[in-house]
Amino acid sequence: MIVAGIDIGSLSSKAVIMEDNKIRSWFLDRTGPDSEEISRKVMDETLQKANLKMEDIAYIVSTGYGRVVVPFANRNITEISCHAKGANWFFPETRTILDMGGQDCKAIRCDETGKVKNFIMNDKCAAGAGRYVEVVADLLEVLLEEVGPLSQQIKDKMYEIASTCTVFAKSEIMALLKRGVYRNDILAGVCDALAKRVVELLEKVEPQKELCITGGIAKNVGVVQRVEEKIGMKAQICFEPQIVGAVGAALFARERAERELKKGKS
Amino acid sequence: MITAGIDVGAETTKIILFDRERILSDFFIKGEEAERSVNEGLAKVIREGGTSNGDIKYKVATGINRYLLKGMDELITDVVCHAKGGIYYFPKARTVIDIGCDGSRAVRIDENGGIKEAALNEKCASGTGLFLETMAKKMLAMKVEDLGEESLKSKNAVEINNMCAVFAESDVITLIHKKVPREDIVRGLHDSVAVRVNTMIKSIGLEPDVVLTGGVARNKGVVESMQRILGTQIYVPERPEMIGALGAAIYAQEKLKEKE
């Protein structure tokens, strides 16, 4: 049976096609201003990669911020449920998920089947999400992918950013650069600040091993390593942490399709 | 009995020279380093006040950068100063709201300007003068002084994130992309400031008369948004940016009277 999951996030959109219990293909792109348009694009690209047509897909579940505007989805399910399900599929020992996205962070507790037991989210403040790192990377003229590695190559010592707010942190960093503070030392402070805020969120759900980190920031070693240190747990990260929600959606799609098949037969 | 009130904010320095009940002279500067601006300012107010440094019996400093100053007799918080400064012009004031460059503060006060309750937003750029200034210059190619008039032309409300300046900026980009008229965007920005301030005030309650201080109070559009969203008349002193320094000078007077 072939199913698909689509995750339309505020910054990036992902699609995954699964056959039986394996990932057949996937695709990821920046969401942009038109959620409906990007949902078609990521679906088409994923179908092409798998050499399939829309008719071959038995069931499609959408999730994420833009889940209701996916016109070809059979059903939409919340991203909290999908992230838990997806993380559990990659790492069956997962009991806590930390999803670090561009505009929000979520901490989820789940049971052994991937069912959500508790969750908390910060979507009110850019300083608690990937946006914070993006703004600083832009200011310091480094690529987002470079932030993590550079933050681990401290020249002098990590510089602790005093401002909580992204906007004020920007002014603070500009002043630091004028004073001659090293760029890597600032990046270390930035990663540390985000890690601290994210761990504060995580502690509210009483995290338990194993911890799975998803979302774009999972690719930032500087933040991940500091989160691990502060929470005292090793993080499990799959080969592409941004597609975990879409994988979860695809798994829900399979369950629904199987259920409908049974109904049809009886 | 001459006292000086010095308010060193994130972007501007204000000084008031005060004697008993009246203002002798004042000083305002933008974009100068804290210590330097205060030295320059004190020299000016002394000269214009027809007095000398030795005649200033008590110097009180406030503002986010007050800790950078040397030679002050006392350092006090912004809320104390805006309370005292607000009630000086409006004796019936019972709530004073200060919207400055780097943050906003609200105080509920008694008839002497004493503080009953206070709420602060000093950690977040949302609803601050810096936010409006950045949006004006970076997004709308406008001068801050022109924002008020522009927003008063608007006939349509647009929604802009009021919790986070970074998300608000994304909203503004989307609105510009959709070719929403500039006056509507500016009004939306002012509304988001008003909503943010309203959220802050909910924790302490609103008691009329309500006075608005700080540089942002010069923006007639913000005042209109606040009156509409807070649902109350808002009083604004003639030079709202000077109220912090005034309050500091008045506090200094009261301190000296106590000692007498």
Short mmCIF file of C-alpha atoms in Angstrom, two decimals:
data_model
loop_
_atom_site.label_atom_id
_atom_site.label_comp_id
_atom_site.label_asym_id
_atom_site.label_seq_id
_atom_site.Cartn_x
_atom_site.Cartn_y
_atom_site.Cartn_z
CA MET A 1 0.00 0.00 0.00
CA ILE A 2 1.30 3.45 -0.92
CA VAL A 3 0.44 6.49 1.19
CA ALA A 4 1.63 10.10 1.55
CA GLY A 5 2.08 12.68 4.27
CA ILE A 6 2.40 16.44 3.74
CA ASP A 7 3.64 18.91 6.34
CA ILE A 8 3.07 22.59 5.45
CA GLY A 9 5.10 24.60 7.96
CA SER A 10 5.29 28.36 8.29
CA LEU A 11 8.79 28.39 6.81
CA SER A 12 9.21 25.05 5.00
CA SER A 13 6.97 22.41 3.43
CA LYS A 14 7.68 18.68 3.22
CA ALA A 15 6.12 15.67 1.50
CA VAL A 16 6.83 11.97 2.07
CA ILE A 17 5.64 8.87 0.19
CA MET A 18 5.72 5.60 2.07
CA GLU A 19 5.29 2.12 0.66
CA ASP A 20 4.47 -0.62 3.18
CA ASN A 21 6.77 0.42 6.01
CA LYS A 22 9.50 2.18 4.08
CA ILE A 23 10.09 5.76 2.91
CA ARG A 24 9.96 5.65 -0.89
CA SER A 25 10.66 9.34 -1.59
CA TRP A 26 10.53 12.76 0.00
CA PHE A 27 10.92 16.43 -0.90
CA LEU A 28 11.40 19.69 1.03
CA ASP A 29 11.08 23.34 -0.02
CA ARG A 30 10.55 26.85 1.41
CA THR A 31 6.82 27.50 1.91
CA GLY A 32 6.68 31.05 0.57
CA PRO A 33 3.51 33.15 0.50
CA ASP A 34 1.17 30.57 -1.11
CA SER A 35 0.55 27.44 1.00
CA GLU A 36 -1.78 25.78 -1.50
CA GLU A 37 0.66 26.23 -4.34
CA ILE A 38 3.62 24.84 -2.41
CA SER A 39 1.59 21.83 -1.27
CA ARG A 40 1.02 20.90 -4.93
CA LYS A 41 4.69 21.47 -5.73
CA VAL A 42 6.11 19.31 -2.95
CA MET A 43 3.60 16.56 -3.73
CA ASP A 44 4.46 16.61 -7.45
CA GLU A 45 8.19 16.56 -6.80
CA THR A 46 7.86 13.64 -4.38
CA LEU A 47 5.68 11.70 -6.85
CA GLN A 48 8.23 12.30 -9.61
CA LYS A 49 11.09 11.06 -7.47
CA ALA A 50 9.15 7.87 -6.76
CA ASN A 51 8.04 7.52 -10.35
CA LEU A 52 4.38 7.49 -9.29
CA LYS A 53 1.15 9.32 -10.08
CA MET A 54 -1.39 10.81 -7.68
CA GLU A 55 -3.81 7.93 -8.43
CA ASP A 56 -1.25 5.47 -7.02
CA ILE A 57 -1.55 7.00 -3.56
CA ALA A 58 -4.20 5.30 -1.43
CA TYR A 59 -4.52 8.00 1.21
CA ILE A 60 -2.99 11.41 1.95
CA VAL A 61 -2.82 13.13 5.34
CA SER A 62 -1.75 16.76 5.73
CA THR A 63 -0.34 18.42 8.81
CA GLY A 64 1.41 21.60 9.91
CA TYR A 65 0.40 25.24 10.03
CA GLY A 66 -1.04 25.11 6.50
CA ARG A 67 -2.69 21.70 6.71
CA VAL A 68 -6.23 22.90 5.96
CA VAL A 69 -5.29 24.41 2.61
CA VAL A 70 -3.98 21.20 1.04
CA PRO A 71 -6.73 20.51 -1.51
CA PHE A 72 -5.85 16.88 -2.26
CA ALA A 73 -5.52 15.66 1.34
CA ASN A 74 -8.04 13.08 2.53
CA ARG A 75 -7.67 14.24 6.08
CA ASN A 76 -5.63 16.66 8.21
CA ILE A 77 -4.13 15.87 11.59
CA THR A 78 -2.34 18.14 14.05
CA GLU A 79 1.43 18.42 13.83
CA ILE A 80 1.80 17.46 17.48
CA SER A 81 0.34 14.02 16.84
CA CYS A 82 2.27 13.63 13.60
CA HIS A 83 5.61 14.56 15.11
CA ALA A 84 5.12 12.09 17.94
CA LYS A 85 4.12 9.33 15.55
CA GLY A 86 6.98 10.04 13.18
CA ALA A 87 9.60 10.24 15.93
CA ASN A 88 8.36 6.97 17.38
CA TRP A 89 8.72 5.31 13.96
CA PHE A 90 12.34 6.41 13.59
CA PHE A 91 13.23 5.69 17.21
CA PRO A 92 10.78 3.40 19.03
CA GLU A 93 12.37 4.24 22.40
CA THR A 94 11.39 7.91 22.03
CA ARG A 95 9.40 9.29 24.95
CA THR A 96 10.17 13.00 24.46
CA ILE A 97 10.28 15.03 21.26
CA LEU A 98 11.73 18.49 20.84
CA ASP A 99 10.66 20.07 17.57
CA MET A 100 12.68 23.19 16.81
CA GLY A 101 11.18 24.99 13.85
CA GLY A 102 11.69 28.35 12.24
CA GLN A 103 8.94 30.19 14.07
CA ASP A 104 8.07 27.98 17.00
CA CYS A 105 9.37 25.26 19.31
CA LYS A 106 7.37 22.36 20.69
CA ALA A 107 8.12 19.93 23.50
CA ILE A 108 6.07 16.71 23.35
CA ARG A 109 5.85 13.75 25.69
CA CYS A 110 4.63 10.52 24.18
CA ASP A 111 4.12 6.89 25.13
CA GLU A 112 5.62 3.75 23.58
CA THR A 113 3.10 3.78 20.72
CA GLY A 114 3.84 7.41 19.81
CA LYS A 115 0.62 8.70 21.34
CA VAL A 116 0.86 12.23 22.78
CA LYS A 117 0.67 12.49 26.56
CA ASN A 118 1.67 16.11 27.11
CA PHE A 119 2.90 19.06 25.11
CA ILE A 120 3.87 22.71 25.30
CA MET A 121 4.74 25.22 22.60
CA ASN A 122 6.35 28.59 22.23
CA ASP A 123 5.07 30.39 19.17
CA LYS A 124 4.97 33.91 20.58
CA CYS A 125 8.62 34.92 20.52
CA ALA A 126 11.12 34.70 17.70
CA ALA A 127 13.99 34.40 20.17
CA GLY A 128 12.79 30.96 21.18
CA ALA A 129 12.87 29.56 17.66
CA GLY A 130 15.03 29.15 14.59
CA ARG A 131 14.30 32.71 13.51
CA TYR A 132 16.69 33.93 16.20
CA VAL A 133 19.60 32.04 14.64
CA GLU A 134 18.56 33.03 11.12
CA VAL A 135 18.56 36.75 12.02
CA VAL A 136 22.01 36.53 13.61
CA ALA A 137 23.46 34.45 10.76
CA ASP A 138 22.23 37.12 8.37
CA LEU A 139 23.76 39.88 10.50
CA LEU A 140 27.13 38.11 10.80
CA GLU A 141 27.06 37.18 7.12
CA VAL A 142 27.40 33.43 7.59
CA LEU A 143 25.27 30.68 6.05
CA LEU A 144 22.73 29.10 8.38
CA GLU A 145 24.47 25.71 7.92
CA GLU A 146 27.76 27.20 9.12
CA VAL A 147 26.43 28.53 12.44
CA GLY A 148 26.66 25.22 14.32
CA PRO A 149 30.22 24.27 13.36
CA LEU A 150 31.51 27.83 13.79
CA SER A 151 29.94 28.07 17.24
CA GLN A 152 32.07 25.12 18.30
CA GLN A 153 35.30 26.79 17.22
CA ILE A 154 35.51 29.32 20.02
CA LYS A 155 38.47 31.68 19.71
CA ASP A 156 38.56 33.30 23.12
CA LYS A 157 35.47 32.39 25.14
CA MET A 158 31.74 32.13 24.57
CA TYR A 159 30.10 35.53 24.71
CA GLU A 160 26.90 35.52 26.77
CA ILE A 161 24.15 37.51 25.04
CA ALA A 162 22.34 39.63 27.63
CA SER A 163 19.26 40.50 25.55
CA THR A 164 16.43 38.00 25.51
CA CYS A 165 14.76 39.58 22.47
CA THR A 166 15.98 38.92 18.92
CA VAL A 167 15.75 42.60 18.00
CA PHE A 168 17.72 43.80 21.02
CA ALA A 169 20.20 40.96 20.57
CA LYS A 170 20.88 42.28 17.07
CA SER A 171 21.82 45.72 18.46
CA GLU A 172 23.88 44.10 21.17
CA ILE A 173 25.77 41.99 18.63
CA MET A 174 26.46 44.97 16.40
CA ALA A 175 28.02 46.74 19.38
CA LEU A 176 30.05 43.62 20.22
CA LEU A 177 31.45 43.43 16.70
CA LYS A 178 32.56 47.06 16.99
CA ARG A 179 34.37 46.15 20.19
CA GLY A 180 36.20 43.40 18.36
CA VAL A 181 34.53 40.36 19.94
CA TYR A 182 35.14 37.31 17.72
CA ARG A 183 32.32 36.17 15.48
CA ASN A 184 32.57 32.51 16.57
CA ASP A 185 32.41 33.52 20.22
CA ILE A 186 29.21 35.45 19.50
CA LEU A 187 27.74 32.49 17.58
CA ALA A 188 28.54 30.27 20.56
CA GLY A 189 26.60 32.66 22.80
CA VAL A 190 23.69 32.73 20.39
CA CYS A 191 23.46 28.93 20.21
CA ASP A 192 23.78 28.74 23.96
CA ALA A 193 20.99 31.29 24.47
CA LEU A 194 18.59 29.40 22.21
CA ALA A 195 19.53 26.09 23.83
CA LYS A 196 18.81 27.58 27.27
CA ARG A 197 15.36 28.81 26.23
CA VAL A 198 14.48 25.57 24.52
CA VAL A 199 15.55 23.51 27.55
CA GLU A 200 13.36 25.72 29.77
CA LEU A 201 10.44 24.74 27.54
CA LEU A 202 11.45 21.09 27.55
CA GLU A 203 11.64 20.94 31.33
CA LYS A 204 7.99 21.96 31.55
CA VAL A 205 6.91 18.58 30.15
CA GLU A 206 9.16 16.58 32.50
CA PRO A 207 11.25 15.02 29.75
CA GLN A 208 12.08 11.32 29.76
CA LYS A 209 14.57 9.30 27.73
CA GLU A 210 14.85 8.80 24.89
CA LEU A 211 14.87 12.31 23.45
CA CYS A 212 14.30 12.86 19.74
CA ILE A 213 14.98 16.27 18.18
CA THR A 214 13.21 17.26 14.98
CA GLY A 215 12.84 20.36 12.84
CA GLY A 216 15.38 22.49 11.02
CA ILE A 217 17.40 23.44 14.11
CA ALA A 218 18.13 19.75 14.73
CA LYS A 219 20.71 20.23 11.99
CA ASN A 220 22.53 22.87 14.04
CA VAL A 221 25.21 20.97 16.01
CA GLY A 222 25.96 24.05 18.11
CA VAL A 223 22.41 24.18 19.49
CA VAL A 224 21.92 20.40 19.70
CA GLN A 225 25.14 19.77 21.61
CA ARG A 226 24.29 22.50 24.12
CA VAL A 227 20.73 21.21 24.57
CA GLU A 228 22.10 17.73 25.26
CA GLU A 229 24.51 19.12 27.84
CA LYS A 230 21.88 21.16 29.64
CA ILE A 231 19.21 18.48 29.73
CA GLY A 232 21.63 15.63 30.43
CA MET A 233 20.30 13.46 27.63
CA LYS A 234 21.68 12.36 24.31
CA ALA A 235 19.47 13.37 21.39
CA GLN A 236 18.43 11.01 18.62
CA ILE A 237 18.19 12.71 15.25
CA CYS A 238 17.11 10.96 12.06
CA PHE A 239 18.74 11.42 8.65
CA GLU A 240 16.41 14.31 7.76
CA PRO A 241 14.86 15.82 10.90
CA GLN A 242 12.57 18.15 8.96
CA ILE A 243 10.44 15.34 7.51
CA VAL A 244 9.43 13.70 10.78
CA GLY A 245 6.03 15.40 10.79
CA ALA A 246 5.32 14.34 7.21
CA VAL A 247 6.38 10.76 8.03
CA GLY A 248 3.97 10.75 10.96
CA ALA A 249 1.25 12.04 8.66
CA ALA A 250 1.99 9.25 6.17
CA LEU A 251 1.78 6.67 8.96
CA PHE A 252 -1.63 8.02 9.98
CA ALA A 253 -2.59 7.83 6.30
CA ARG A 254 -1.71 4.12 6.26
CA GLU A 255 -3.78 3.45 9.38
CA ARG A 256 -6.79 5.23 7.90
CA ALA A 257 -6.42 3.47 4.56
CA GLU A 258 -6.19 0.05 6.23
CA ARG A 259 -9.23 0.83 8.37
CA GLU A 260 -11.25 1.83 5.30
CA LEU A 261 -10.12 -1.29 3.50
CA LYS A 262 -11.40 -3.44 6.36
CA LYS A 263 -14.74 -1.58 6.37
CA GLY A 264 -14.99 -2.08 2.63
CA LYS A 265 -14.40 -5.81 2.92
CA SER A 266 -16.96 -6.45 5.69
CA MET B 1 16.73 74.74 45.87
CA ILE B 2 17.92 73.57 42.47
CA THR B 3 17.88 69.93 41.43
CA ALA B 4 18.67 68.12 38.19
CA GLY B 5 16.78 65.18 36.69
CA ILE B 6 18.71 63.15 34.10
CA ASP B 7 17.10 60.49 31.92
CA VAL B 8 19.55 58.43 29.84
CA GLY B 9 17.51 56.24 27.56
CA ALA B 10 18.58 53.77 24.90
CA GLU B 11 18.81 56.46 22.22
CA THR B 12 18.28 59.86 23.84
CA THR B 13 19.39 61.85 26.88
CA LYS B 14 17.06 64.32 28.58
CA ILE B 15 17.88 66.74 31.41
CA ILE B 16 15.63 69.04 33.45
CA LEU B 17 16.86 71.71 35.86
CA PHE B 18 14.20 72.27 38.49
CA ASP B 19 13.75 74.82 41.27
CA ARG B 20 11.03 74.35 43.91
CA GLU B 21 7.97 74.16 41.63
CA ARG B 22 9.19 75.16 38.23
CA ILE B 23 11.38 74.07 35.32
CA LEU B 24 14.39 76.37 34.85
CA SER B 25 15.91 74.89 31.71
CA ASP B 26 16.06 71.66 29.77
CA PHE B 27 18.19 69.63 27.34
CA PHE B 28 17.54 66.90 24.78
CA ILE B 29 19.98 65.02 22.55
CA LYS B 30 19.78 61.94 20.37
CA GLY B 31 22.50 59.47 19.43
CA GLU B 32 25.29 60.65 21.72
CA GLU B 33 27.20 58.48 24.18
CA ALA B 34 25.71 58.53 27.71
CA GLU B 35 28.42 60.19 29.85
CA ARG B 36 29.32 62.69 27.13
CA SER B 37 25.70 63.67 26.53
CA VAL B 38 25.14 64.26 30.24
CA ASN B 39 28.24 66.47 30.56
CA GLU B 40 27.18 68.48 27.55
CA GLY B 41 23.61 68.66 28.79
CA LEU B 42 24.43 69.74 32.32
CA ALA B 43 26.66 72.51 31.00
CA LYS B 44 23.81 73.76 28.82
CA VAL B 45 21.06 73.68 31.46
CA ILE B 46 23.33 75.40 33.99
CA ARG B 47 24.16 78.13 31.51
CA GLU B 48 20.56 78.64 30.42
CA GLY B 49 19.25 78.37 33.96
CA GLY B 50 21.55 81.20 35.03
CA THR B 51 23.13 79.14 37.75
CA SER B 52 26.30 77.16 38.48
CA ASN B 53 27.22 73.53 39.06
CA GLY B 54 27.62 74.12 42.77
CA ASP B 55 24.03 75.33 43.02
CA ILE B 56 22.63 71.98 41.95
CA LYS B 57 21.89 70.42 45.31
CA TYR B 58 20.81 66.96 44.17
CA LYS B 59 21.25 65.05 40.91
CA VAL B 60 19.00 62.08 40.20
CA ALA B 61 19.39 59.85 37.16
CA THR B 62 17.01 57.40 35.53
CA GLY B 63 16.73 55.57 32.20
CA ILE B 64 18.19 52.27 30.99
CA ASN B 65 21.76 53.65 30.85
CA ARG B 66 21.82 55.40 34.23
CA TYR B 67 24.36 52.92 35.57
CA LEU B 68 26.94 54.28 33.12
CA LEU B 69 26.98 57.69 34.81
CA LYS B 70 29.38 58.97 37.45
CA GLY B 71 28.73 61.65 40.04
CA MET B 72 24.97 61.18 40.48
CA ASP B 73 23.46 61.50 43.95
CA GLU B 74 20.89 58.82 43.32
CA LEU B 75 19.72 56.42 40.61
CA ILE B 76 16.04 55.51 40.43
CA THR B 77 13.70 53.53 38.20
CA ASP B 78 11.80 54.91 35.20
CA VAL B 79 8.40 54.10 36.68
CA VAL B 80 8.96 56.33 39.72
CA CYS B 81 9.98 59.21 37.44
CA HIS B 82 7.19 58.92 34.92
CA ALA B 83 4.67 58.72 37.74
CA LYS B 84 5.90 61.97 39.30
CA GLY B 85 6.39 63.71 35.97
CA GLY B 86 2.96 62.64 34.71
CA ILE B 87 1.09 63.90 37.75
CA TYR B 88 2.92 67.25 37.62
CA TYR B 89 1.03 68.14 34.42
CA PHE B 90 -2.12 66.14 35.14
CA PRO B 91 -3.00 66.16 38.85
CA LYS B 92 -5.90 63.81 38.20
CA ALA B 93 -3.65 61.20 36.56
CA ARG B 94 -4.03 57.77 38.12
CA THR B 95 -2.38 55.67 35.37
CA VAL B 96 0.80 56.70 33.56
CA ILE B 97 2.02 54.77 30.53
CA ASP B 98 5.55 55.40 29.21
CA ILE B 99 6.42 54.16 25.72
CA GLY B 100 10.10 54.71 25.05
CA CYS B 101 12.66 53.52 22.56
CA ASP B 102 13.57 50.30 24.26
CA GLY B 103 10.51 49.37 26.25
CA SER B 104 7.25 50.41 27.84
CA ARG B 105 6.06 50.75 31.39
CA ALA B 106 2.71 51.31 33.06
CA VAL B 107 2.04 52.50 36.60
CA ARG B 108 -1.09 52.99 38.62
CA ILE B 109 -0.56 55.82 41.06
CA ASP B 110 -2.15 57.66 43.95
CA GLU B 111 -2.83 61.42 44.14
CA ASN B 112 0.80 62.11 45.14
CA GLY B 113 2.33 60.16 42.26
CA GLY B 114 3.16 57.26 44.57
CA ILE B 115 3.20 53.85 42.96
CA LYS B 116 0.37 51.39 43.63
CA GLU B 117 1.09 48.87 40.88
CA ALA B 118 3.52 48.66 37.98
CA ALA B 119 4.01 46.54 34.87
CA LEU B 120 7.03 46.53 32.60
CA ASN B 121 7.96 45.46 29.12
CA GLU B 122 11.70 45.98 29.01
CA LYS B 123 12.84 42.70 27.48
CA CYS B 124 10.86 42.65 24.27
CA ALA B 125 11.00 44.87 21.21
CA SER B 126 7.30 44.53 20.46
CA GLY B 127 5.38 47.76 21.15
CA THR B 128 8.46 49.98 21.47
CA GLY B 129 9.73 53.13 19.81
CA LEU B 130 12.58 51.16 18.27
CA PHE B 131 10.08 48.85 16.59
CA LEU B 132 8.18 51.77 15.04
CA GLU B 133 11.37 53.51 14.02
CA THR B 134 12.72 50.39 12.32
CA MET B 135 9.47 49.74 10.48
CA ALA B 136 9.27 53.36 9.33
CA LYS B 137 12.83 53.57 8.02
CA LYS B 138 13.45 50.02 6.81
CA MET B 139 10.06 48.94 5.52
CA LEU B 140 8.14 52.09 4.63
CA ALA B 141 10.81 54.67 3.73
CA MET B 142 9.21 57.13 6.12
CA LYS B 143 10.35 59.49 8.85
CA VAL B 144 9.17 58.62 12.34
CA GLU B 145 7.66 62.12 12.70
CA ASP B 146 5.34 61.45 9.74
CA LEU B 147 3.89 58.16 11.03
CA GLY B 148 1.09 59.76 13.05
CA GLU B 149 -0.38 61.83 10.26
CA GLU B 150 -0.11 58.91 7.83
CA SER B 151 -2.03 56.48 10.03
CA LEU B 152 -4.83 58.98 10.64
CA LYS B 153 -5.62 58.81 6.90
CA SER B 154 -6.41 55.11 7.18
CA LYS B 155 -9.93 53.78 6.89
CA ASN B 156 -9.09 50.08 7.14
CA ALA B 157 -7.77 48.05 10.01
CA VAL B 158 -5.10 45.46 9.20
CA GLU B 159 -3.79 42.93 11.65
CA ILE B 160 -0.12 42.85 12.54
CA ASN B 161 1.42 40.52 15.13
CA ASN B 162 1.49 42.35 18.46
CA MET B 163 3.57 39.87 20.46
CA CYS B 164 6.82 39.80 18.53
CA ALA B 165 8.56 42.50 16.48
CA VAL B 166 10.26 39.89 14.29
CA PHE B 167 6.96 38.25 13.33
CA ALA B 168 5.40 41.70 12.91
CA GLU B 169 8.08 42.54 10.37
CA SER B 170 7.16 39.43 8.37
CA ASP B 171 3.52 40.51 8.49
CA VAL B 172 4.46 43.95 7.16
CA ILE B 173 6.44 42.39 4.30
CA THR B 174 3.39 40.31 3.36
CA LEU B 175 1.13 43.39 3.49
CA ILE B 176 3.50 45.40 1.31
CA HIS B 177 3.64 42.43 -1.09
CA LYS B 178 -0.16 42.46 -1.28
CA LYS B 179 -0.05 46.21 -2.04
CA VAL B 180 -2.00 47.19 1.04
CA PRO B 181 -2.07 51.05 1.25
CA ARG B 182 0.72 52.49 3.38
CA GLU B 183 -1.61 54.37 5.73
CA ASP B 184 -3.38 51.11 6.60
CA ILE B 185 -0.09 49.39 7.38
CA VAL B 186 1.01 52.28 9.61
CA ARG B 187 -2.30 52.22 11.42
CA GLY B 188 -1.91 48.46 11.83
CA LEU B 189 1.51 49.04 13.40
CA HIS B 190 0.08 51.60 15.81
CA ASP B 191 -2.76 49.24 16.67
CA SER B 192 -0.26 46.46 17.39
CA VAL B 193 1.60 48.78 19.78
CA ALA B 194 -1.68 49.65 21.50
CA VAL B 195 -2.68 46.00 21.83
CA ARG B 196 0.74 45.12 23.24
CA VAL B 197 0.50 47.91 25.79
CA ASN B 198 -3.07 46.90 26.61
CA THR B 199 -1.91 43.35 27.32
CA MET B 200 0.72 44.73 29.70
CA ILE B 201 -1.81 46.93 31.49
CA LYS B 202 -4.31 44.14 32.05
CA SER B 203 -2.14 42.85 34.88
CA ILE B 204 -2.41 46.12 36.85
CA GLY B 205 -5.76 47.51 35.72
CA LEU B 206 -6.56 50.85 34.13
CA GLU B 207 -7.71 53.84 36.21
CA PRO B 208 -8.53 57.22 34.66
CA ASP B 209 -7.16 59.70 34.09
CA VAL B 210 -4.67 57.96 31.81
CA VAL B 211 -1.51 59.83 30.77
CA LEU B 212 0.86 58.77 27.98
CA THR B 213 4.53 59.74 28.20
CA GLY B 214 7.78 58.97 26.42
CA GLY B 215 8.85 59.96 22.91
CA VAL B 216 6.32 57.68 21.21
CA ALA B 217 3.49 59.77 22.72
CA ARG B 218 4.29 62.44 20.13
CA ASN B 219 2.85 60.06 17.56
CA LYS B 220 -0.80 61.11 17.18
CA GLY B 221 -1.58 57.83 15.44
CA VAL B 222 -0.42 55.80 18.45
CA VAL B 223 -2.51 58.01 20.74
CA GLU B 224 -5.59 57.44 18.55
CA SER B 225 -5.02 53.68 18.47
CA MET B 226 -4.58 53.60 22.22
CA GLN B 227 -7.73 55.59 22.89
CA ARG B 228 -9.67 53.23 20.67
CA ILE B 229 -8.15 50.00 21.94
CA LEU B 230 -7.91 50.88 25.64
CA GLY B 231 -11.33 52.51 25.43
CA THR B 232 -10.44 55.62 27.39
CA GLN B 233 -9.34 59.23 26.98
CA ILE B 234 -5.56 59.55 26.82
CA TYR B 235 -3.82 62.73 27.98
CA VAL B 236 -0.43 63.65 26.54
CA PRO B 237 1.84 66.38 27.95
CA GLU B 238 3.35 68.89 25.55
CA ARG B 239 6.85 67.34 25.64
CA PRO B 240 6.21 63.74 26.59
CA GLU B 241 9.84 62.67 26.08
CA MET B 242 10.96 64.93 28.95
CA ILE B 243 8.67 63.45 31.61
CA GLY B 244 11.21 60.93 32.90
CA ALA B 245 13.82 63.63 33.53
CA LEU B 246 11.17 65.90 35.05
CA GLY B 247 10.04 63.19 37.42
CA ALA B 248 13.65 62.57 38.45
CA ALA B 249 14.12 66.28 39.22
CA ILE B 250 10.88 66.39 41.22
CA TYR B 251 11.93 63.29 43.15
CA ALA B 252 15.22 65.08 43.92
CA GLN B 253 13.27 68.06 45.28
CA GLU B 254 11.20 65.84 47.52
CA LYS B 255 14.35 64.09 48.78
CA LEU B 256 15.93 67.44 49.71
CA LYS B 257 12.75 68.58 51.49
CA GLU B 258 12.84 65.43 53.57
CA LYS B 259 16.39 66.17 54.65
CA GLU B 260 15.54 69.74 55.69
#
